mmCIF file of C-alpha atoms in Angstrom:
data_model
loop_
_atom_site.group_PDB
_atom_site.id
_atom_site.type_symbol
_atom_site.label_atom_id
_atom_site.label_comp_id
_atom_site.label_asym_id
_atom_site.label_seq_id
_atom_site.Cartn_x
_atom_site.Cartn_y
_atom_site.Cartn_z
ATOM 1 C CA UNK T 1 0.031 14.971 2.336
ATOM 2 C CA UNK T 2 -3.363 15.998 1.066
ATOM 3 C CA UNK T 3 -6.294 13.724 1.788
ATOM 4 C CA UNK T 4 -7.848 12.460 -1.408
ATOM 5 C CA UNK T 5 -11.601 12.441 -1.809
ATOM 6 C CA UNK T 6 -13.128 9.023 -2.426
ATOM 7 C CA UNK T 7 -13.682 8.242 -6.111
ATOM 8 C CA UNK T 8 -17.067 9.311 -7.418
ATOM 9 C CA UNK T 9 -19.218 7.408 -9.871
ATOM 10 C CA UNK T 10 -19.882 8.977 -13.213
ATOM 11 C CA UNK T 11 -23.287 8.819 -14.900
ATOM 12 C CA UNK T 12 -22.156 7.131 -18.109
ATOM 13 C CA UNK T 13 -25.638 7.271 -19.651
ATOM 14 C CA UNK T 14 -25.265 11.024 -20.217
ATOM 15 C CA UNK T 15 -22.473 10.428 -22.752
ATOM 16 C CA UNK T 16 -23.317 9.681 -26.389
ATOM 17 C CA UNK T 17 -19.840 8.595 -27.493
ATOM 18 C CA UNK T 18 -16.483 7.532 -26.166
ATOM 19 C CA UNK T 19 -15.116 10.839 -27.497
ATOM 20 C CA UNK T 20 -17.237 12.733 -24.974
ATOM 21 C CA UNK T 21 -15.812 10.640 -22.155
ATOM 22 C CA UNK T 22 -12.252 11.222 -23.454
ATOM 23 C CA UNK T 23 -12.829 14.962 -23.084
ATOM 24 C CA UNK T 24 -13.000 14.602 -19.296
ATOM 25 C CA UNK T 25 -10.036 15.230 -16.999
ATOM 26 C CA UNK T 26 -7.796 12.116 -16.731
ATOM 27 C CA UNK T 27 -8.036 12.206 -12.928
ATOM 28 C CA UNK T 28 -11.843 12.218 -13.205
ATOM 29 C CA UNK T 29 -11.691 9.189 -15.507
ATOM 30 C CA UNK T 30 -9.474 7.396 -13.015
ATOM 31 C CA UNK T 31 -11.850 8.179 -10.146
ATOM 32 C CA UNK T 32 -14.837 6.944 -12.110
ATOM 33 C CA UNK T 33 -13.045 3.680 -12.908
ATOM 34 C CA UNK T 34 -12.076 3.205 -9.271
ATOM 35 C CA UNK T 35 -15.647 3.828 -8.157
ATOM 36 C CA UNK T 36 -16.798 1.041 -10.482
ATOM 37 C CA UNK T 37 -14.025 -1.340 -9.384
ATOM 38 C CA UNK T 38 -12.410 -1.305 -12.829
ATOM 39 C CA UNK T 39 -8.744 -1.100 -13.754
ATOM 40 C CA UNK T 40 -7.762 2.552 -13.628
ATOM 41 C CA UNK T 41 -4.316 2.634 -15.252
ATOM 42 C CA UNK T 42 -3.360 3.383 -18.812
ATOM 43 C CA UNK T 43 -3.763 6.370 -21.044
ATOM 44 C CA UNK T 44 -6.823 8.615 -20.889
ATOM 45 C CA UNK T 45 -8.013 7.003 -24.136
ATOM 46 C CA UNK T 46 -7.779 3.523 -22.595
ATOM 47 C CA UNK T 47 -9.575 4.717 -19.473
ATOM 48 C CA UNK T 48 -12.364 6.253 -21.535
ATOM 49 C CA UNK T 49 -12.709 3.039 -23.568
ATOM 50 C CA UNK T 50 -13.069 0.995 -20.351
ATOM 51 C CA UNK T 51 -15.759 3.340 -19.086
ATOM 52 C CA UNK T 52 -17.565 3.211 -22.414
ATOM 53 C CA UNK T 53 -17.517 -0.582 -22.348
ATOM 54 C CA UNK T 54 -18.962 -0.554 -18.819
ATOM 55 C CA UNK T 55 -21.730 1.854 -19.829
ATOM 56 C CA UNK T 56 -25.177 0.408 -19.129
ATOM 57 C CA UNK T 57 -23.871 -2.925 -17.788
ATOM 58 C CA UNK T 58 -24.292 -4.428 -14.366
ATOM 59 C CA UNK T 59 -21.161 -5.472 -12.467
ATOM 60 C CA UNK T 60 -21.753 -9.166 -13.189
ATOM 61 C CA UNK T 61 -22.050 -8.472 -16.943
ATOM 62 C CA UNK T 62 -18.634 -6.810 -17.245
ATOM 63 C CA UNK T 63 -15.726 -8.520 -18.953
ATOM 64 C CA UNK T 64 -13.440 -9.882 -16.222
ATOM 65 C CA UNK T 65 -10.398 -8.329 -17.930
ATOM 66 C CA UNK T 66 -11.799 -4.869 -17.106
ATOM 67 C CA UNK T 67 -11.991 -5.508 -13.364
ATOM 68 C CA UNK T 68 -9.283 -4.329 -10.998
ATOM 69 C CA UNK T 69 -7.490 -7.096 -9.114
ATOM 70 C CA UNK T 70 -9.001 -7.715 -5.714
ATOM 71 C CA UNK T 71 -6.886 -6.759 -2.727
ATOM 72 C CA UNK T 72 -6.297 -9.540 -0.275
ATOM 73 C CA UNK T 73 -8.390 -9.075 2.804
ATOM 74 C CA UNK T 74 -6.858 -9.816 6.190
ATOM 75 C CA UNK T 75 -8.308 -13.045 7.479
ATOM 76 C CA UNK T 76 -8.034 -13.769 11.171
ATOM 77 C CA UNK T 77 -7.255 -17.463 11.060
ATOM 78 C CA UNK T 78 -5.336 -17.308 14.320
ATOM 79 C CA UNK T 79 -2.122 -18.548 12.773
ATOM 80 C CA UNK T 80 -1.574 -15.432 10.644
ATOM 81 C CA UNK T 81 -2.393 -13.194 13.564
ATOM 82 C CA UNK T 82 0.055 -15.092 15.794
ATOM 83 C CA UNK T 83 2.794 -14.698 13.165
ATOM 84 C CA UNK T 84 2.191 -10.952 12.978
ATOM 85 C CA UNK T 85 2.198 -10.605 16.761
ATOM 86 C CA UNK T 86 5.467 -12.558 17.010
ATOM 87 C CA UNK T 87 7.054 -10.350 14.368
ATOM 88 C CA UNK T 88 5.949 -7.218 16.213
ATOM 89 C CA UNK T 89 7.411 -8.538 19.478
ATOM 90 C CA UNK T 90 10.739 -9.293 17.747
ATOM 91 C CA UNK T 91 10.868 -5.880 16.124
ATOM 92 C CA UNK T 92 10.063 -4.028 19.333
ATOM 93 C CA UNK T 93 12.738 -6.005 21.194
ATOM 94 C CA UNK T 94 15.497 -5.030 18.754
ATOM 95 C CA UNK T 95 16.181 -1.537 20.110
ATOM 96 C CA UNK T 96 16.263 -2.843 23.703
ATOM 97 C CA UNK T 97 18.817 -5.525 22.797
ATOM 98 C CA UNK T 98 20.877 -2.988 20.906
ATOM 99 C CA UNK T 99 20.987 -0.611 23.842
ATOM 100 C CA UNK T 100 21.936 -3.445 26.197
ATOM 101 C CA UNK T 101 24.803 -4.541 23.899
ATOM 102 C CA UNK T 102 26.003 -0.966 23.545
ATOM 103 C CA UNK T 103 25.943 -0.463 27.304
ATOM 104 C CA UNK T 104 27.901 -3.714 27.882
ATOM 105 C CA UNK T 105 30.428 -2.727 25.216
ATOM 106 C CA UNK T 106 30.883 0.710 26.793
ATOM 107 C CA UNK T 107 31.306 -0.839 30.251
ATOM 108 C CA UNK T 108 34.023 -3.207 28.947
ATOM 109 C CA UNK T 109 35.779 -0.368 27.158
ATOM 110 C CA UNK T 110 35.688 1.839 30.236
ATOM 111 C CA UNK T 111 37.090 -0.998 32.382
ATOM 112 C CA UNK T 112 39.843 -1.598 29.829
ATOM 113 C CA UNK T 113 40.604 2.103 29.590
ATOM 114 C CA UNK T 114 40.739 2.675 33.329
ATOM 115 C CA UNK T 115 43.112 -0.188 34.113
ATOM 116 C CA UNK T 116 44.905 -0.973 30.897
ATOM 117 C CA UNK T 117 45.495 2.393 29.256
ATOM 118 C CA UNK T 118 47.904 3.573 31.957
ATOM 119 C CA UNK T 119 49.996 0.417 31.573
ATOM 120 C CA UNK T 120 50.042 0.698 27.777
ATOM 121 C CA UNK T 121 51.220 4.316 27.878
ATOM 122 C CA UNK T 122 54.419 3.457 29.824
#
């Protein structure tokens, strides 16, 4: 897959109307919204309207409904990390257990086949 460039801010002061912003490429609108930490979904018209509303405002002055939801950051509280480590250990042990069970099953089948198959055929 292609590596995407990080979103770039757009100088909103150079635009005189929302119509000028709408004329931009939809992907460029999305990148500009992402760079500002704003919601980036919707139609190009909705994206342009969000950018226009953010024009000339500081981040703390923006309407909260425009902001993208914050991603949860991983917090190392010890307990969460221990749960993740335990899960990793369980998942890495699964293939080993599966191979061991398969080997035991094959050994039993071979023992059955070697001694019991001749008697069953008669």
